[in-house]
Tab-separated table of C-alpha atoms in Angstrom:
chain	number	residue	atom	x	y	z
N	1	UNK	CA	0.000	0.000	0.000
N	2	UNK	CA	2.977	2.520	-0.101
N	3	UNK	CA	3.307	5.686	-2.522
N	4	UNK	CA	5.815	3.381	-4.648
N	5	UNK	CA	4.838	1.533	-7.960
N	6	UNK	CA	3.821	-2.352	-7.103
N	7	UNK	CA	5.391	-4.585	-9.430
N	8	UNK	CA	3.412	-6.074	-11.800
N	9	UNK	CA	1.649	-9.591	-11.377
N	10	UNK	CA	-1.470	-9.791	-13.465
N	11	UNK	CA	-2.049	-13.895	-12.460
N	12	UNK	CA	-2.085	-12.091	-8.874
N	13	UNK	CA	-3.719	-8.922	-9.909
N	14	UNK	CA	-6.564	-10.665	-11.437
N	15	UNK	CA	-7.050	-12.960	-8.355
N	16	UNK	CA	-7.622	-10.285	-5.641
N	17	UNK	CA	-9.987	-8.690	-8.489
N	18	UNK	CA	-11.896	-11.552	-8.679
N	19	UNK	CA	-12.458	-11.740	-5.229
N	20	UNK	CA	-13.296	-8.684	-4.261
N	21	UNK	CA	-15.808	-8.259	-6.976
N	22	UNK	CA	-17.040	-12.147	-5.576
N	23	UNK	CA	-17.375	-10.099	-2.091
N	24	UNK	CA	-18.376	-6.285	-3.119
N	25	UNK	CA	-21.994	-7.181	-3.734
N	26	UNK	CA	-22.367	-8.747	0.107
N	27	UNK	CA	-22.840	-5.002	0.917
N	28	UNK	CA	-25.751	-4.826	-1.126
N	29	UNK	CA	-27.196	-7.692	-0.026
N	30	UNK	CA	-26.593	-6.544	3.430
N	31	UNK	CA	-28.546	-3.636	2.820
N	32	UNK	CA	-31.495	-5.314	1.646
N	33	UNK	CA	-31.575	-7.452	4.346
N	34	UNK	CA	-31.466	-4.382	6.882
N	35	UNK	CA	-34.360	-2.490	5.051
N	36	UNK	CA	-36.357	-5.817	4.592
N	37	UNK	CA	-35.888	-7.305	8.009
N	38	UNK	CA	-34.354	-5.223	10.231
N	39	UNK	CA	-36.990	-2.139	8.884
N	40	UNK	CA	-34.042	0.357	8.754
N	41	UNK	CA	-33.934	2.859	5.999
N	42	UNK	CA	-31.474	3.146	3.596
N	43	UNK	CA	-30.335	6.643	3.911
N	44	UNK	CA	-29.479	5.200	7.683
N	45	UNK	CA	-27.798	1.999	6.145
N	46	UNK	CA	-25.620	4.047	3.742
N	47	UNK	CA	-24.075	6.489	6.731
N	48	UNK	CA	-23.595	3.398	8.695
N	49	UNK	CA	-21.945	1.849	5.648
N	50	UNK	CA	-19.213	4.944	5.285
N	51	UNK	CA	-19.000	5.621	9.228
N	52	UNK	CA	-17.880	1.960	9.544
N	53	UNK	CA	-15.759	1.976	6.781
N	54	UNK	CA	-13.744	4.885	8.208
N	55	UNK	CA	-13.990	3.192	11.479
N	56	UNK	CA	-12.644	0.248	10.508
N	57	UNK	CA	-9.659	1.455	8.719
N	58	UNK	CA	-8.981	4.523	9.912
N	59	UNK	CA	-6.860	3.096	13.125
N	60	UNK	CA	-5.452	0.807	11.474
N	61	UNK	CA	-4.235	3.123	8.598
N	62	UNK	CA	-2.807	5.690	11.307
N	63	UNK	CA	-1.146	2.737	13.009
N	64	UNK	CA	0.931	2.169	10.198
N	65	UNK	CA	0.968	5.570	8.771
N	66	UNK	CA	0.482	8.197	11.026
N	67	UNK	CA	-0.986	11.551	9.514
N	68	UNK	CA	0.024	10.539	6.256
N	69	UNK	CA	-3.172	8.844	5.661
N	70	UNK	CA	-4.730	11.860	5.849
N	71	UNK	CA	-2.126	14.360	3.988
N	72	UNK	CA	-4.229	14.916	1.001
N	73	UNK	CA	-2.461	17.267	-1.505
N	74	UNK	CA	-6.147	17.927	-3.104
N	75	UNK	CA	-8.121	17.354	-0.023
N	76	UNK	CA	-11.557	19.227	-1.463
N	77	UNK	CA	-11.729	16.878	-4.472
N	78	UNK	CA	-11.148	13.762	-2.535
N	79	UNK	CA	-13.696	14.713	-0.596
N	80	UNK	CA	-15.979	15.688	-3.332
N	81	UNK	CA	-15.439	12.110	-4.283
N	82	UNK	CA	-16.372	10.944	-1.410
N	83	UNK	CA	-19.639	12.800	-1.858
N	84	UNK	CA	-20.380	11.232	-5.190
N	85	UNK	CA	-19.569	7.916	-3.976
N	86	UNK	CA	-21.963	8.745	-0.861
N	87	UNK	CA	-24.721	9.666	-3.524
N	88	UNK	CA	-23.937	7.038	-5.774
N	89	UNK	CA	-24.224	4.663	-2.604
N	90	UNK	CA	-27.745	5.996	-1.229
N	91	UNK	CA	-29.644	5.597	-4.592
N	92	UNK	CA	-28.494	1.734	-5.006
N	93	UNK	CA	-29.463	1.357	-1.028
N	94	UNK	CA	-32.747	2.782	-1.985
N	95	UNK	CA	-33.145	0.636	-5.752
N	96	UNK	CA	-31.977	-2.765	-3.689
N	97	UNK	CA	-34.578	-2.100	-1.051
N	98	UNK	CA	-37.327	-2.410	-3.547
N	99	UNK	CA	-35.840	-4.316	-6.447
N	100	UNK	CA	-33.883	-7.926	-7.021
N	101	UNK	CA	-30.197	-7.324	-6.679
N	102	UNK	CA	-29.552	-9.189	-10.024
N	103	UNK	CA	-31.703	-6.087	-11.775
N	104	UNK	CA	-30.222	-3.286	-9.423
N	105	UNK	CA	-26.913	-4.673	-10.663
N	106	UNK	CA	-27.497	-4.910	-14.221
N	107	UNK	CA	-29.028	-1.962	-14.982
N	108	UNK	CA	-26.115	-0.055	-13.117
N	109	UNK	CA	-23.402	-1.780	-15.500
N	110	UNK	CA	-24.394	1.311	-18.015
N	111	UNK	CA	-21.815	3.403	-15.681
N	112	UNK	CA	-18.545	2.215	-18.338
N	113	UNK	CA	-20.700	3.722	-20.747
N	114	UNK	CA	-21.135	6.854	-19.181
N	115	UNK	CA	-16.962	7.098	-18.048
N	116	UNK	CA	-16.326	6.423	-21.492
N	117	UNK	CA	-18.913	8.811	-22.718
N	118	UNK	CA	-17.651	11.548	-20.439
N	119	UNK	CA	-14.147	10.565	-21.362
N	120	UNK	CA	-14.498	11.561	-25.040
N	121	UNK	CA	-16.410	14.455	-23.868
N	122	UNK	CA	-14.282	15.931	-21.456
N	123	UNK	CA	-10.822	14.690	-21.320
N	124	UNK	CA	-10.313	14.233	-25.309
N	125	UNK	CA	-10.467	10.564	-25.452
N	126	UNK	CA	-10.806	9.216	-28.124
N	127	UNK	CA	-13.574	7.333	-29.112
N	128	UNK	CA	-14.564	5.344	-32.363
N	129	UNK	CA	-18.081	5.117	-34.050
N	130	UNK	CA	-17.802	1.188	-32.877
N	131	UNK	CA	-17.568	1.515	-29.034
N	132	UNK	CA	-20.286	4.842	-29.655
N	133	UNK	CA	-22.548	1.849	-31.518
N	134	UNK	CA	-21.587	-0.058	-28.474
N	135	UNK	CA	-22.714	2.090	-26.062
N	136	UNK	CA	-25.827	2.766	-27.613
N	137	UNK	CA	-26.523	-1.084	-27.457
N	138	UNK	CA	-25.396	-1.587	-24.002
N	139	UNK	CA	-28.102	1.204	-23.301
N	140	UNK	CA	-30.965	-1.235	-25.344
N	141	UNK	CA	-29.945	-3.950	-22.631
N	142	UNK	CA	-30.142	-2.145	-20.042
N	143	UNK	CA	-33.845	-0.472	-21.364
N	144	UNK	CA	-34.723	-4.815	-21.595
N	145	UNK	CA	-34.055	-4.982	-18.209
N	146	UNK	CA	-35.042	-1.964	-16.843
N	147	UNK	CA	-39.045	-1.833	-18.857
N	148	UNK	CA	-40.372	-4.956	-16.427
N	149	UNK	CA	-39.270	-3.536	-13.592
N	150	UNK	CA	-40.349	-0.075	-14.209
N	151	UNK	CA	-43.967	-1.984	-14.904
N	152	UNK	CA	-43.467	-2.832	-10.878
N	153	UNK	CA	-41.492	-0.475	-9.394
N	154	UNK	CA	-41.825	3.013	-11.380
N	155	UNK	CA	-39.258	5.806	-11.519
N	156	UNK	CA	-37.537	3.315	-8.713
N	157	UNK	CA	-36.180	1.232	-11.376
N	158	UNK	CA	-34.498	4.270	-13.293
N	159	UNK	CA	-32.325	4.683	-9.924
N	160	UNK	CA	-29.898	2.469	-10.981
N	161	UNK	CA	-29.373	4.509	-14.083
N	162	UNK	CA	-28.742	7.508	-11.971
N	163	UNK	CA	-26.358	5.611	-8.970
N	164	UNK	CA	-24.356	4.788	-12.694
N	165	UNK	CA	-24.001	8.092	-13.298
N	166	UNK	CA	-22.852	9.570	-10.249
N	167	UNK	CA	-20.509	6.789	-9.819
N	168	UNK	CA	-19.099	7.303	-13.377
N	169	UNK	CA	-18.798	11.088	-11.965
N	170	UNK	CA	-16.747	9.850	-8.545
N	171	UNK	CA	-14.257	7.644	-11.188
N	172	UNK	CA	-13.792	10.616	-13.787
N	173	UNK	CA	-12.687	12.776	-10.798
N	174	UNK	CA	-10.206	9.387	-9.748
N	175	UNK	CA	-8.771	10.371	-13.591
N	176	UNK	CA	-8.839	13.543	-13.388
N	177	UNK	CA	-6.716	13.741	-9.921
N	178	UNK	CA	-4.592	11.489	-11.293
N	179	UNK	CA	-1.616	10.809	-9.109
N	180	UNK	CA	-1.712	13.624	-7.172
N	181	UNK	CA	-2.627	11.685	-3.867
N	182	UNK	CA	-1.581	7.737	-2.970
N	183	UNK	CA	-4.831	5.340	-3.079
N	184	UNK	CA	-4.711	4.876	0.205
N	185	UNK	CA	-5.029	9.131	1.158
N	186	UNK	CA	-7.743	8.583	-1.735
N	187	UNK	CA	-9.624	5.770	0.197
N	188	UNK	CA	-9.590	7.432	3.293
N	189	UNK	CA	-10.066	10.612	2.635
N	190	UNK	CA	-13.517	9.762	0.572
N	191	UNK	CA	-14.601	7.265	2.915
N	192	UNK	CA	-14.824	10.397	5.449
N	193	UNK	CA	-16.357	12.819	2.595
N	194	UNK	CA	-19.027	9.747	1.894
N	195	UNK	CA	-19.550	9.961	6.190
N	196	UNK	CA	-20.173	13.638	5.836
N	197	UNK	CA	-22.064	14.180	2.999
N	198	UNK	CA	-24.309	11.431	4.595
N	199	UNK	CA	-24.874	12.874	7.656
N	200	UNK	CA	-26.153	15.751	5.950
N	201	UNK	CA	-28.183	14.132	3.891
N	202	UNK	CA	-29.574	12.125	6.149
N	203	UNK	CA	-30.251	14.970	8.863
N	204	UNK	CA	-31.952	16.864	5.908
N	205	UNK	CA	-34.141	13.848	5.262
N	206	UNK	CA	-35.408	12.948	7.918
N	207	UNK	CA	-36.386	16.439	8.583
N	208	UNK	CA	-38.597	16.577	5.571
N	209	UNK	CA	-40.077	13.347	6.768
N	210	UNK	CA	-39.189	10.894	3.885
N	211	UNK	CA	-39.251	7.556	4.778
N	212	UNK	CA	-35.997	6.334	3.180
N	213	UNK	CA	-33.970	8.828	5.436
N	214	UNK	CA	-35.286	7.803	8.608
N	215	UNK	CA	-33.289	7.480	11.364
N	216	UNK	CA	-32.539	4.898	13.741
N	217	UNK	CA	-30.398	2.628	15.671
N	218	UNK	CA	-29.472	-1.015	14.731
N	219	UNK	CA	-32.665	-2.898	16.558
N	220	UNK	CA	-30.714	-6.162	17.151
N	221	UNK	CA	-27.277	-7.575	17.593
N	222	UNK	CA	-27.331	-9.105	14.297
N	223	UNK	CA	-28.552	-5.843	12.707
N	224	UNK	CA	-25.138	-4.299	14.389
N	225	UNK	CA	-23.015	-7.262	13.553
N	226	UNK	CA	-24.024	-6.872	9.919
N	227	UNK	CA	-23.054	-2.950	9.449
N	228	UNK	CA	-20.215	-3.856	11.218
N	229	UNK	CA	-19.446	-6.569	8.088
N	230	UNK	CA	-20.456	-3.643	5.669
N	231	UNK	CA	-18.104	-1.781	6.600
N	232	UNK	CA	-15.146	-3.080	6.816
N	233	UNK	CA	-16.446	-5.172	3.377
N	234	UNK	CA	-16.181	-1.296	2.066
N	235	UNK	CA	-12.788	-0.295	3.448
N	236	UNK	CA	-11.048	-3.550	2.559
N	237	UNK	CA	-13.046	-4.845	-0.860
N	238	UNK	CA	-12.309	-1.196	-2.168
N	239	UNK	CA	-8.124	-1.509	-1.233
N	240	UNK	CA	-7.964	-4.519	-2.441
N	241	UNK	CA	-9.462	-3.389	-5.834
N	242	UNK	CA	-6.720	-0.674	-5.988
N	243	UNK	CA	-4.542	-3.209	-5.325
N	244	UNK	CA	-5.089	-5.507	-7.918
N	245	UNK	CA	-4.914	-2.443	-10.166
N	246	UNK	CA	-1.397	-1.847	-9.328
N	247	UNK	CA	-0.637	-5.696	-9.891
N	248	UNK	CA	-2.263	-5.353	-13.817
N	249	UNK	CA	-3.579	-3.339	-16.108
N	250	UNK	CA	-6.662	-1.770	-16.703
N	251	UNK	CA	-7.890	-3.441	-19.625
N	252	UNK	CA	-6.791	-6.770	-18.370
N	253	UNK	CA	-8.951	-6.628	-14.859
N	254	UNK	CA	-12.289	-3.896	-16.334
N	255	UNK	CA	-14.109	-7.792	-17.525
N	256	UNK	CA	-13.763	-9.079	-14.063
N	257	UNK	CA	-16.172	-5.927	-13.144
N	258	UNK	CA	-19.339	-8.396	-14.401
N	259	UNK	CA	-18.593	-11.219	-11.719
N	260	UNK	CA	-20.624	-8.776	-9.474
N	261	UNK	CA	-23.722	-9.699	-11.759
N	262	UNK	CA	-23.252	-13.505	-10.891
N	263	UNK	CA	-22.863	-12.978	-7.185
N	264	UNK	CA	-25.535	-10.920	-6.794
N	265	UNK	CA	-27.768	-13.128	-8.585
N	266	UNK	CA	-26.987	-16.023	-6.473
N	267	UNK	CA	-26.991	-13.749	-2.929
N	268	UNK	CA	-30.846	-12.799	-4.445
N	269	UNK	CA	-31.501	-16.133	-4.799
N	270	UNK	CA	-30.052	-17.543	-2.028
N	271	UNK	CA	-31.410	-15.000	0.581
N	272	UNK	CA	-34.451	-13.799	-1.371
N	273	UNK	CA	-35.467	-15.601	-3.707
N	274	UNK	CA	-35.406	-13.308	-6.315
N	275	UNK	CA	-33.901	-14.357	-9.953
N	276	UNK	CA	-33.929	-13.040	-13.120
N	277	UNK	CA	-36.493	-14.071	-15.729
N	278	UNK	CA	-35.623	-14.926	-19.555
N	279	UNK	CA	-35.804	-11.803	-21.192
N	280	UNK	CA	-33.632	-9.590	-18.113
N	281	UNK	CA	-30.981	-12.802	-18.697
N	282	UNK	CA	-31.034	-11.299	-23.039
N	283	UNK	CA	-30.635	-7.569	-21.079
N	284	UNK	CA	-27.708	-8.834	-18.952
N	285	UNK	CA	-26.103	-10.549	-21.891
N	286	UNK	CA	-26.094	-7.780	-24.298
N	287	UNK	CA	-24.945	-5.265	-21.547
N	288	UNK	CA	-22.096	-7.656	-20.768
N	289	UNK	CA	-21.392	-7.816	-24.155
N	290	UNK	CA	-21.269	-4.340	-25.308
N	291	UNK	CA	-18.957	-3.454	-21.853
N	292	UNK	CA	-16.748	-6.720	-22.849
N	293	UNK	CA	-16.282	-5.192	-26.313
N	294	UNK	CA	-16.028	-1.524	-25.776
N	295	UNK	CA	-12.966	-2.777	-23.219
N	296	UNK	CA	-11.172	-5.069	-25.790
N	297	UNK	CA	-11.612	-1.821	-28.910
N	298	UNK	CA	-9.912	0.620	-25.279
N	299	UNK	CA	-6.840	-2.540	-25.501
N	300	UNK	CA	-6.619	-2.398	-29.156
N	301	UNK	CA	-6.297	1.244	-29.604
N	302	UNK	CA	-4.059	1.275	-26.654
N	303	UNK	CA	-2.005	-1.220	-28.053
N	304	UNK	CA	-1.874	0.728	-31.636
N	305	UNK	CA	-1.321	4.302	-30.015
N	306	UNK	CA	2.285	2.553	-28.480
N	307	UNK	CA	3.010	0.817	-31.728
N	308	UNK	CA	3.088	3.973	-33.302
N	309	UNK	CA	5.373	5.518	-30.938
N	310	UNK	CA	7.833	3.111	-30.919
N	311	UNK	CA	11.271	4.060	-33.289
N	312	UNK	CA	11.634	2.176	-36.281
């Protein structure tokens, strides 16, 4: 976790990938359990989720590195990140309270889409008329998957849409920083902005009396157990995603992204028995599909822009 490049290992790099994207949907599932069973809502859940985190790590983080954990060179960005993330965060709370996890996740695989939309857009990338045709198909998979559920849950099932964006917001800022700050400072310092911008949310909520900020204590010792788990599931499943990105390259770990689909399906089968029918499975496919390919076209071009630099 130091400031120093990690050698490569992409064997390791994609191993600790795959396992924290086995792992990162636990959280979710966590949070549907809490709003399902243990009647909290999921503005609560989601400032639990980022006080924990910080809780978690944070001692352990200054144990080993002192106030360097927290010596941000860009500290108001980081913690606009953390914001996003915290925004991000609440709406998929709110979509997994009322929807299957399989759909929630699904739908919310449009965010490469969006980063590489806002990519071309903003930072100059550049983008050819095949991943724009991919992008528009990805969207028609995720409009298969989302039309059913908006049948049942209304505007609710266009939150996942949204969570994408914001989230494809918090990772543009990650490029646009750059490396200005070590992951870790990154990690920590956004895991406090998500705590913040939470609290405020949530206050403002719960004033206005909606019920998805309301606020409460955990009402059982499993119920505090399990934010517990959430918690340090987002402080350590996050670190060990930017460590497998130090191990291996972009391009090589982005695929591993869509193992999140098949453990959330199984979680929402497994703990509430919710799976996806035949014609979500042809939305999921083709939204795989189109992310799988606009990734490989971001490794070919890649791979062409340093062939032409090379000598002769």
């Amino acid at each position: 976790m130091s400031q120093e490049q990690s050698p490569q290992n992409p064997l390791q790099g994609m191993g600790i990938m795959a396992g924290a994207m086995v792992v990162l949907p636990a959280m979710d599932a966590i949070a549907k359990y809490m709003a399902t069973f243990e009647a909290m809502s999921p503005g609560q859940v989601t400032f639990y989720r980022f006080f924990f985190q910080v809780a978690c790590t944070l001692p352990i983080l200054f144990a080993v590195f002192r106030w360097k954990a927290l010596s941000a060179k860009r500290p108001w960005m980081n913690l606009l990140r953390g914001a996003l993330h915290g925004a991000a965060s609440l709406l998929f709370f709110v979509a997994v309270k009322y929807m299957p996890l399989a759909d929630v996740f699904a739908i919310y695989f449009v965010e490469p889409f969006m980063l590489t939309a806002l990519s071309a857009l903003f930072l100059g990338d550049t983008v050819g008329w095949r991943r724009w045709m991919a992008i528009v198909v990805g969207f028609g998979g995720a409009m298969i998957v989302i039309q059913p559920s908006y049948e049942i849950f209304g505007l609710k099932a266009l939150l996942p849409v949204c969570c994408a964006f914001l989230f494809s917001l918090y990772l543009f800022l990650n490029r646009a920083i750059g490396e200005a700050d070590s992951p870790l400072t990154m990690q920590t310092m956004a895991g406090i902005g998500g705590t913040l911008f939470m609290g405020a949310a949530l206050l403002g909520g719960n004033a206005l009396a909606i019920p998805d900020f309301e606020m409460s204590l955990p009402s059982s010792t499993l119920g505090l157990f399990l934010l517990l788990i959430l918690g340090t599931i987002s402080g350590y499943a996050h670190m060990l995603v930017v460590k497998a990105f130090r191990l291996a390259p972009l391009s090589l770990l982005a695929p591993f992204q869509y193992f999140e689909i098949i453990s959330a399906t199984v979680l929402g089968y497994a703990l509430f028995d919710d799976f996806p029918n035949f014609s979500k499975w042809i939305g999921i496919f083709i939204i795989v599909a189109s992310g799988l390919f606009i990734i490989w076209r971001e490794r070919v071009q890649s791979r062409s822009l340093k062939s032409s630099e090379t000598p002769a």
